[in-house]
Short mmCIF file of C-alpha atoms in Angstrom, two decimals:
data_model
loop_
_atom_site.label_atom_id
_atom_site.label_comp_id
_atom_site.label_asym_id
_atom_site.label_seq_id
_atom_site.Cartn_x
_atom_site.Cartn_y
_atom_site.Cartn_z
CA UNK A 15 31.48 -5.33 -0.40
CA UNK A 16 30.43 -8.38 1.79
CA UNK A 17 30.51 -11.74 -0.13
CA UNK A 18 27.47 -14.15 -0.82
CA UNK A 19 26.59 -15.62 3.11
CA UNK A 20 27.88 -12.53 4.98
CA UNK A 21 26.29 -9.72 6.05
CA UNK A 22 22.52 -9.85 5.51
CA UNK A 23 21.66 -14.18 5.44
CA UNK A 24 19.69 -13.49 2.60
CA UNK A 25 22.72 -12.36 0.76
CA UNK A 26 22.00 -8.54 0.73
CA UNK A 27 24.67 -6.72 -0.86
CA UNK A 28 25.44 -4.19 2.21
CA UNK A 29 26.62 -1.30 0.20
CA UNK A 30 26.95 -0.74 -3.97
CA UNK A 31 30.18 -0.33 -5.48
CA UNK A 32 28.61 1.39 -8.25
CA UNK A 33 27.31 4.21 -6.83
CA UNK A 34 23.90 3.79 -7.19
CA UNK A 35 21.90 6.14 -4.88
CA UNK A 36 24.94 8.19 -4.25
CA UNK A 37 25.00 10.33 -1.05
CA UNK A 38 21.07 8.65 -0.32
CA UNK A 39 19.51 11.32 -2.14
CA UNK A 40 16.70 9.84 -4.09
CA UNK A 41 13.93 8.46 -2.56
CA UNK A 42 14.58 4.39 -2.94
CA UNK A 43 11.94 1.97 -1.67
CA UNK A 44 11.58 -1.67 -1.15
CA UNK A 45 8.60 -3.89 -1.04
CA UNK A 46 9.00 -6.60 1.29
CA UNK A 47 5.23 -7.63 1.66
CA UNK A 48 6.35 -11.64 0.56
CA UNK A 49 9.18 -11.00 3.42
CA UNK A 50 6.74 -10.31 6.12
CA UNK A 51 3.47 -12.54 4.83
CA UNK A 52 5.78 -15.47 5.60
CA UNK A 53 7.17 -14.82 8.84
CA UNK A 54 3.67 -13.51 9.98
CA UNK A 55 1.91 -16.78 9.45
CA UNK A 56 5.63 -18.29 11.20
CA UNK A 57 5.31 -16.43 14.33
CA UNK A 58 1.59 -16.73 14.51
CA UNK A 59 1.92 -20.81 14.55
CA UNK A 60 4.27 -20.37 16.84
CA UNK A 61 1.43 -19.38 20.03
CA UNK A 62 1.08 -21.97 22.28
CA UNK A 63 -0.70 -21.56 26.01
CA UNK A 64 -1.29 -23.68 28.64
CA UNK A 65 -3.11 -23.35 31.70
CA UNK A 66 -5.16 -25.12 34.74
CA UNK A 67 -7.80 -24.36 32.00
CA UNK A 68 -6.19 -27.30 29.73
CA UNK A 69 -3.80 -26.19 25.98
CA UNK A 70 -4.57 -23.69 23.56
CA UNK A 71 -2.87 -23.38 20.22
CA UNK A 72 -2.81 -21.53 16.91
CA UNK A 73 -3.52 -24.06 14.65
CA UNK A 74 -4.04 -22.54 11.23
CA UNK A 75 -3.37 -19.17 9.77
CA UNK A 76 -6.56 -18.03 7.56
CA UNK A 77 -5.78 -14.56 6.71
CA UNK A 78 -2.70 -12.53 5.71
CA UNK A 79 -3.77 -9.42 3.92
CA UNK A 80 -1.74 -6.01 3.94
CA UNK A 81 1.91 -4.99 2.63
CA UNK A 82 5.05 -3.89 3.96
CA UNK A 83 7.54 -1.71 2.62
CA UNK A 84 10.94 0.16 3.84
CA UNK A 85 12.08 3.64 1.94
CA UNK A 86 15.09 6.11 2.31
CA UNK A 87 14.65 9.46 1.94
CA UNK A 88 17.74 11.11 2.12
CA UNK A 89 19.54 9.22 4.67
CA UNK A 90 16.69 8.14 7.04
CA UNK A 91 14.12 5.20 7.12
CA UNK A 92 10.76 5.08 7.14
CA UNK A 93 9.05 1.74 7.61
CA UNK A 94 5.43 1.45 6.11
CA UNK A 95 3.31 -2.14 7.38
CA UNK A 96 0.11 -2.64 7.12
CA UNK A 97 -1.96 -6.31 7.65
CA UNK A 98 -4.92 -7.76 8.59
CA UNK A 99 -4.58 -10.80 10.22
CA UNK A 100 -7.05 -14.55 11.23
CA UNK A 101 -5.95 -17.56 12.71
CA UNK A 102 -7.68 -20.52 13.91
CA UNK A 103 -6.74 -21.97 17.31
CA UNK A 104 -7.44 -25.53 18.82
CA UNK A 105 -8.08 -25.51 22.84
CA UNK A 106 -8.02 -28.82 24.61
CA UNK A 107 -9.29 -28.75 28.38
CA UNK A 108 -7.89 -30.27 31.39
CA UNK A 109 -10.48 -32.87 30.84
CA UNK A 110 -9.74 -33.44 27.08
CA UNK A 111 -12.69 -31.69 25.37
CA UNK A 112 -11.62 -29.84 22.02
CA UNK A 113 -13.01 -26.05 21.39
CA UNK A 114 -12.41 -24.10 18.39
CA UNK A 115 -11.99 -20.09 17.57
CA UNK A 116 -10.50 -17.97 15.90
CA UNK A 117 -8.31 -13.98 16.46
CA UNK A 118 -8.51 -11.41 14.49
CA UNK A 119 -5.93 -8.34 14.03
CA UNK A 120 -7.45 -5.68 12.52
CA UNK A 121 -4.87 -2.95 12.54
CA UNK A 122 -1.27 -3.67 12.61
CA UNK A 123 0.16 -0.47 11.16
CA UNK A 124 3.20 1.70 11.68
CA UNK A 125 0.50 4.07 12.64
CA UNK A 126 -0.11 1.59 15.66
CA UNK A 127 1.59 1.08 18.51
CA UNK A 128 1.80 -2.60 19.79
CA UNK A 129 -0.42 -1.67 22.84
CA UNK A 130 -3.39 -0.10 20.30
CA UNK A 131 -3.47 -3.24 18.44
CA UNK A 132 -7.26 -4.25 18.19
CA UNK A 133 -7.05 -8.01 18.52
CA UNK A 134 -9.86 -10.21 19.19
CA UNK A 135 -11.30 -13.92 20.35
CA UNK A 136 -14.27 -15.53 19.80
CA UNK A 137 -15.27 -19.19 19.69
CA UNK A 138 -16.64 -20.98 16.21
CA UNK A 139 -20.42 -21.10 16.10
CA UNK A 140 -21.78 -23.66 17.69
CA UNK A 141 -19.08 -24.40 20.16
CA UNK A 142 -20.28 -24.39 23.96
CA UNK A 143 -18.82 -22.07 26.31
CA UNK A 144 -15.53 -22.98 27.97
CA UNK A 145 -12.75 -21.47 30.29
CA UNK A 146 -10.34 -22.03 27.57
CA UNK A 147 -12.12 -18.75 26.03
CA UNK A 148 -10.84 -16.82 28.93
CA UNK A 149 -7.21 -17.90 28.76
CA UNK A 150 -7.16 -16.85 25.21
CA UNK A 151 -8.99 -13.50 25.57
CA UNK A 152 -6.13 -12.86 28.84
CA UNK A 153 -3.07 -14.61 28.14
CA UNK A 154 -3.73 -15.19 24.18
CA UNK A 155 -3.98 -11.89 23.83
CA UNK A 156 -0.77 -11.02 25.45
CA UNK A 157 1.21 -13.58 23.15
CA UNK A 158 -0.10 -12.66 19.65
CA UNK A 159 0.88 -9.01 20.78
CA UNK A 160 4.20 -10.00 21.40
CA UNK A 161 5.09 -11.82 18.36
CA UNK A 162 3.53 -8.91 15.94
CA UNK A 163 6.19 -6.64 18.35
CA UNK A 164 8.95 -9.78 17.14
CA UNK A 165 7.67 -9.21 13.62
CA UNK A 166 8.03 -5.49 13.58
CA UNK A 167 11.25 -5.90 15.60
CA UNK A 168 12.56 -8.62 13.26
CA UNK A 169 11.39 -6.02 9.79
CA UNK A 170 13.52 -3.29 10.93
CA UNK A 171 16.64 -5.39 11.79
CA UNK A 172 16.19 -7.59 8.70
CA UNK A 173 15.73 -4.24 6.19
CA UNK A 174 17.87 -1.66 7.74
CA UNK A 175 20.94 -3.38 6.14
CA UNK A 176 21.60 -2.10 2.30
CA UNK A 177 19.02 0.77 2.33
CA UNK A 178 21.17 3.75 3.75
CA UNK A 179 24.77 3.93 1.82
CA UNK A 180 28.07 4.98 2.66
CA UNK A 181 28.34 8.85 1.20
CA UNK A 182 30.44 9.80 -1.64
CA UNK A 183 32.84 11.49 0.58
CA UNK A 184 32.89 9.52 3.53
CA UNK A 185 34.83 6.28 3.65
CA UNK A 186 33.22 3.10 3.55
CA UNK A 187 31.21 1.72 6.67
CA UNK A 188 33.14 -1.41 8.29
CA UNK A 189 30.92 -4.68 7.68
CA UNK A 190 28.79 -5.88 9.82
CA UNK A 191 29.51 -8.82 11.80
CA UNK A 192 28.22 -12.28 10.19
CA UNK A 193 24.33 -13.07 11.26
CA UNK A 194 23.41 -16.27 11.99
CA UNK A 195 20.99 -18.14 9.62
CA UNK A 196 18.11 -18.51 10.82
CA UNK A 197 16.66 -21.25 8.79
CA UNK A 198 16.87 -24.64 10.38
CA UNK A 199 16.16 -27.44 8.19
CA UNK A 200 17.76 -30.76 8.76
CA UNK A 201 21.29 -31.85 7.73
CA UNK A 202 21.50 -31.64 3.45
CA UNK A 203 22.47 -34.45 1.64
CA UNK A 204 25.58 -33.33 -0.26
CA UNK A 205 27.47 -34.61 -3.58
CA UNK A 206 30.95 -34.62 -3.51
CA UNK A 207 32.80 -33.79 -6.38
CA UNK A 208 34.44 -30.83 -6.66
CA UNK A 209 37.26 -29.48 -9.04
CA UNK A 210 39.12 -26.90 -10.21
CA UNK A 211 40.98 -25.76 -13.08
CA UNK A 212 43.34 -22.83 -14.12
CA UNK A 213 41.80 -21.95 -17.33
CA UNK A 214 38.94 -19.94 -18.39
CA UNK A 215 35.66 -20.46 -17.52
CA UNK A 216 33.00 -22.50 -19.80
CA UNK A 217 31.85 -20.90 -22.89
CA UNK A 218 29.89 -18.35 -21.61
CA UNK A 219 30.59 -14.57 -21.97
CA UNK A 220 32.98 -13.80 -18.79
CA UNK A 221 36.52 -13.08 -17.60
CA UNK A 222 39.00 -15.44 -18.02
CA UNK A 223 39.50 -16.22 -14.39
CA UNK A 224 40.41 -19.88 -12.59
CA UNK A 225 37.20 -21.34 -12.65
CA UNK A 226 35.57 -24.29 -9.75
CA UNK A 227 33.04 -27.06 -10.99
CA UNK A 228 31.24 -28.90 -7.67
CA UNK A 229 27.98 -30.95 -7.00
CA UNK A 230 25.50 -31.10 -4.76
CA UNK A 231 22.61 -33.46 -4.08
CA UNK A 232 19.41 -32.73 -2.02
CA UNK A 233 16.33 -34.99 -1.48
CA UNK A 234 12.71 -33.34 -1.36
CA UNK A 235 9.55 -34.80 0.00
CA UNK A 236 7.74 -33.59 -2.79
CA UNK A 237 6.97 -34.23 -6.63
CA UNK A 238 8.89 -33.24 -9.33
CA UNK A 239 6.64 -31.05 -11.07
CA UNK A 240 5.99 -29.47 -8.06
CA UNK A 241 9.68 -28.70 -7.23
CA UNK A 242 10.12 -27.43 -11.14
CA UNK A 243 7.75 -24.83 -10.83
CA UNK A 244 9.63 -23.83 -7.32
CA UNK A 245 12.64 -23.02 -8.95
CA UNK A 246 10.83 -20.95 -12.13
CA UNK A 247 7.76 -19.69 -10.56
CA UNK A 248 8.13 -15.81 -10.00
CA UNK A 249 5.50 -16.01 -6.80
CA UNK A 250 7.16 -19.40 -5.33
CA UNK A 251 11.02 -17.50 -5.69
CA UNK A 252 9.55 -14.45 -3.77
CA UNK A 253 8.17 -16.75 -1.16
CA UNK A 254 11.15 -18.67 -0.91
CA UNK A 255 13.61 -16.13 -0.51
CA UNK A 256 11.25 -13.95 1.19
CA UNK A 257 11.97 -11.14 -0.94
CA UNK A 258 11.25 -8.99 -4.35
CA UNK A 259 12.60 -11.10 -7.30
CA UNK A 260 11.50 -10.86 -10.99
CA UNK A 261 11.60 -14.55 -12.92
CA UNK A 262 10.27 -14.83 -16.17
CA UNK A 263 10.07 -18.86 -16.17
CA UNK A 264 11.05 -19.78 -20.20
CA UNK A 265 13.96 -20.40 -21.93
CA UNK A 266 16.17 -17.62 -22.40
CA UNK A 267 14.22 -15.54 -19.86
CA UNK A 268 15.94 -13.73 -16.82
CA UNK A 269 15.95 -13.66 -13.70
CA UNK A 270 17.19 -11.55 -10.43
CA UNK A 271 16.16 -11.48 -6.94
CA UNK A 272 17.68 -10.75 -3.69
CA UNK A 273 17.85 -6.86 -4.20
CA UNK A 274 19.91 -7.59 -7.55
CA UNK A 275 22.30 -9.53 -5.84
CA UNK A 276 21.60 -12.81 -7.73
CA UNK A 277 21.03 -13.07 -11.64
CA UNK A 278 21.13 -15.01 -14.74
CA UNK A 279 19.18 -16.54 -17.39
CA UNK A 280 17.36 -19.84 -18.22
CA UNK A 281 19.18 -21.46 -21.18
CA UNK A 282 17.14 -24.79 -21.41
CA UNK A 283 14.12 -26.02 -19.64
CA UNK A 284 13.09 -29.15 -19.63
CA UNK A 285 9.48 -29.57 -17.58
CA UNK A 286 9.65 -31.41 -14.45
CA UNK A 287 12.86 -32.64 -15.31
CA UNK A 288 15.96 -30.23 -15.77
CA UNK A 289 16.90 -26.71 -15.03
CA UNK A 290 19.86 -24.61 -16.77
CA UNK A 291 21.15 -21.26 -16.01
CA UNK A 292 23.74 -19.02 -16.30
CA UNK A 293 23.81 -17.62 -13.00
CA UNK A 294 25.93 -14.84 -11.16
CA UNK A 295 26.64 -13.87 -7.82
CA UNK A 296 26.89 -9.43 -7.93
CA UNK A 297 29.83 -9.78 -6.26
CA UNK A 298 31.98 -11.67 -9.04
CA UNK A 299 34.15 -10.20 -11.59
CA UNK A 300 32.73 -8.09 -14.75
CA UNK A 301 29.95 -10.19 -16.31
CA UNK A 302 31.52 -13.40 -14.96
CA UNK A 303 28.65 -16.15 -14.99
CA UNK A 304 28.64 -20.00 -13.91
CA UNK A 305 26.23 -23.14 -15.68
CA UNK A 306 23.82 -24.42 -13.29
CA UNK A 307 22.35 -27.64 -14.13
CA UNK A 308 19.46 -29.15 -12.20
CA UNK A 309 18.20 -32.49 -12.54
CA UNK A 310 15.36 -33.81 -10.83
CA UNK A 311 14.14 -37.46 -10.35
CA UNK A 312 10.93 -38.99 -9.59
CA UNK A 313 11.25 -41.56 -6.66
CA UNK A 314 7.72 -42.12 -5.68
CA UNK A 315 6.86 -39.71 -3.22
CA UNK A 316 9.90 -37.22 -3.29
CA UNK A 317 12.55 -36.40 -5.97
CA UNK A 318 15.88 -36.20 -5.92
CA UNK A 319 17.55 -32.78 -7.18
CA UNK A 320 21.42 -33.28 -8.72
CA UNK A 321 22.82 -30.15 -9.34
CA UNK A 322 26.31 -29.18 -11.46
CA UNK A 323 27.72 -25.72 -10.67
CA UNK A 324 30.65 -24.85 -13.29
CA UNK A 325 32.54 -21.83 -13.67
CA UNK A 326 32.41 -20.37 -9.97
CA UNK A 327 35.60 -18.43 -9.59
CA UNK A 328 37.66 -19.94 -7.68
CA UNK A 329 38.29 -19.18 -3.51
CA UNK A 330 34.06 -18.41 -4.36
CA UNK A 331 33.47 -22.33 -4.26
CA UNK A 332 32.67 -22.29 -0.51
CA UNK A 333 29.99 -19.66 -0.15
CA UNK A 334 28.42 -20.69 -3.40
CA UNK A 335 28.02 -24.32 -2.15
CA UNK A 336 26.83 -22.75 1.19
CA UNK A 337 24.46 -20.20 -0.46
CA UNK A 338 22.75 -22.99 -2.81
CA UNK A 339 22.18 -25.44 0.31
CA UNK A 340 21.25 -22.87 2.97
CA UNK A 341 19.20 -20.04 1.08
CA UNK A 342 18.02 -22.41 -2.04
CA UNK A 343 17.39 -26.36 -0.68
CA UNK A 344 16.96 -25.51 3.08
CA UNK A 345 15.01 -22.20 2.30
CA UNK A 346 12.59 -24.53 0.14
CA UNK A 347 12.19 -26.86 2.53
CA UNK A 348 11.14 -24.70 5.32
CA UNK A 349 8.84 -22.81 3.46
CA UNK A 350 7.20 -25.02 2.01
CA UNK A 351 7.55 -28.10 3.67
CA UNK A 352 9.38 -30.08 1.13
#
């Protein structure tokens, strides 16, 4: 079984140990409409033309309605997608004159192929006529096409991972080779303490296992109410992590996301001020939990977030740090612009 930050970057366990789904004979399904809503609007904002006729850009993404969703049916995939899609763009020409418009997708669908894929341009009322309409009805056209093919491209490679299982008689399926994140944030402010000790872990049901205690520290350009409802928000963790999670946001109410592969419970909330958890990675021993403690300050503008992470089984200390800054703090901040 891969361990947290290898394999799938979202930390995807690639195959159960339990058995679950043995030989892929039920039908399993999983919803990755939050997945896909994100990286739609990400790719879209990513067109940019230019041409004798002056710039052209998507400025603004106004509409992002539809689902996605992967099953296995006995050993084979089927990918379901379905959106419709708006975005604004912002056309400058060559003699600095702005124009404004907007594309529509009407049909992406598995039913679909990229070439079918009704899209159209049209200028915002009022707007004179201007060549820069032309470059986005020709070469526009072309660009949006080929980031919805990224996007369906990027759905199957993401999803494949974890939904078809090693059978019960064959032997397991070597792991895959590490994938690079692809969030880039800039560099994380760390903490720098970091222990470890040879008893058992905190008081907490768990094995008694050799136990790690580290800190981290991360600054965000937002407010700390704001950041508080990131962590407990069931709709914010989905975006976040760009997957299915379930978070019931009170004391002593749990939470897993991440196909399972990350779990606990809130053990004391303290709005807009301090977060604790017993949290578990699937891959640790038994019922083996660690305390996470977040703290947030107010510093006019942004907050800083001090976090204690006790109890992570130790040789796990690494790729918990890792997981925390890279698919918690950076995740954050490049979603949401924290």
């Amino acid at each position: 079984m891969a361990k947290w930050g290898e394999g799938d970057p979202r930390w995807i366990v690639e195959q159960r140990a339990d058995g679950t789904n043995v030989n892929n004979w039920h039908w399993t399904e999983r919803d990755v409409s939050s997945w896909s809503s994100v990286l739609l609007r990400e790719l879209l904002l990513g067109v940019r033309l230019k041409g004798p006729e002056g710039d052209v850009q998507l400025t603004e993404v106004t509409k992002v309605e539809g689902e996605s969703s992967i099953n296995n049916r006995r050993g084979k995939l089927f990918f379901f997608y379905e959106w419709q899609l708006r975005a604004s763009w912002l056309g400058t020409s060559s003699g600095g004159v702005k124009f404004r418009g907007t594309v529509d997708v009407s049909n992406l669908s598995d039913e679909n192929d990229m070439d079918d894929l009704d899209i159209s341009v049209s200028m915002c009322k009022d707007q004179p006529d201007t060549p820069l309409l032309g470059l986005m009805k020709k070469s526009g056209v072309q660009e949006v096409r080929r980031v919805l093919g990224e996007f369906v491209r990027r759905l199957k490679a993401e999803f494949s991972q974890g939904m078809i299982l090693a059978k019960a008689d064959q032997p397991e399926l070597p792991e895959p080779q590490t994938q690079k994140n692809q969030i880039q944030t800039s560099k994380p402010q760390k903490s720098l303490t970091s222990r470890c000790s040879s008893g058992p872990a905190p008081s907490f049901p768990g094995v008694p296992i050799s136990t790690c205690t580290f800190n981290l520290m991360e600054t965000f350009q937002t407010s700390p109410d704001e950041l508080y409802r990131t962590f407990i928000s069931q709709e914010f963790v989905q975006v976040f992590t760009r997957s299915v999670a379930e978070v019931d946001g009170r004391r002593g109410g749990r939470f897993q996301m991440l196909d399972g592969s990350v779990r606990g419970e809130f053990t004391q909330l303290v709005p807009d001020q301090r977060i604790e958890m017993r949290w578990r990675f699937r891959t640790w021993p038994g019922e083996h939990y660690a305390t996470v403690q977040l703290d947030l300050e107010d510093r006019g503008g942004e907050t800083v977030l001090r976090m204690q992470c006790r109890g992570v089984p130790e040789g796990e200390e690494d790729s918990t740090r890792e997981g925390w800054t890279r698919f918690y703090f950076q995740a954050i901040k490049q979603v949401f612009g924290y």
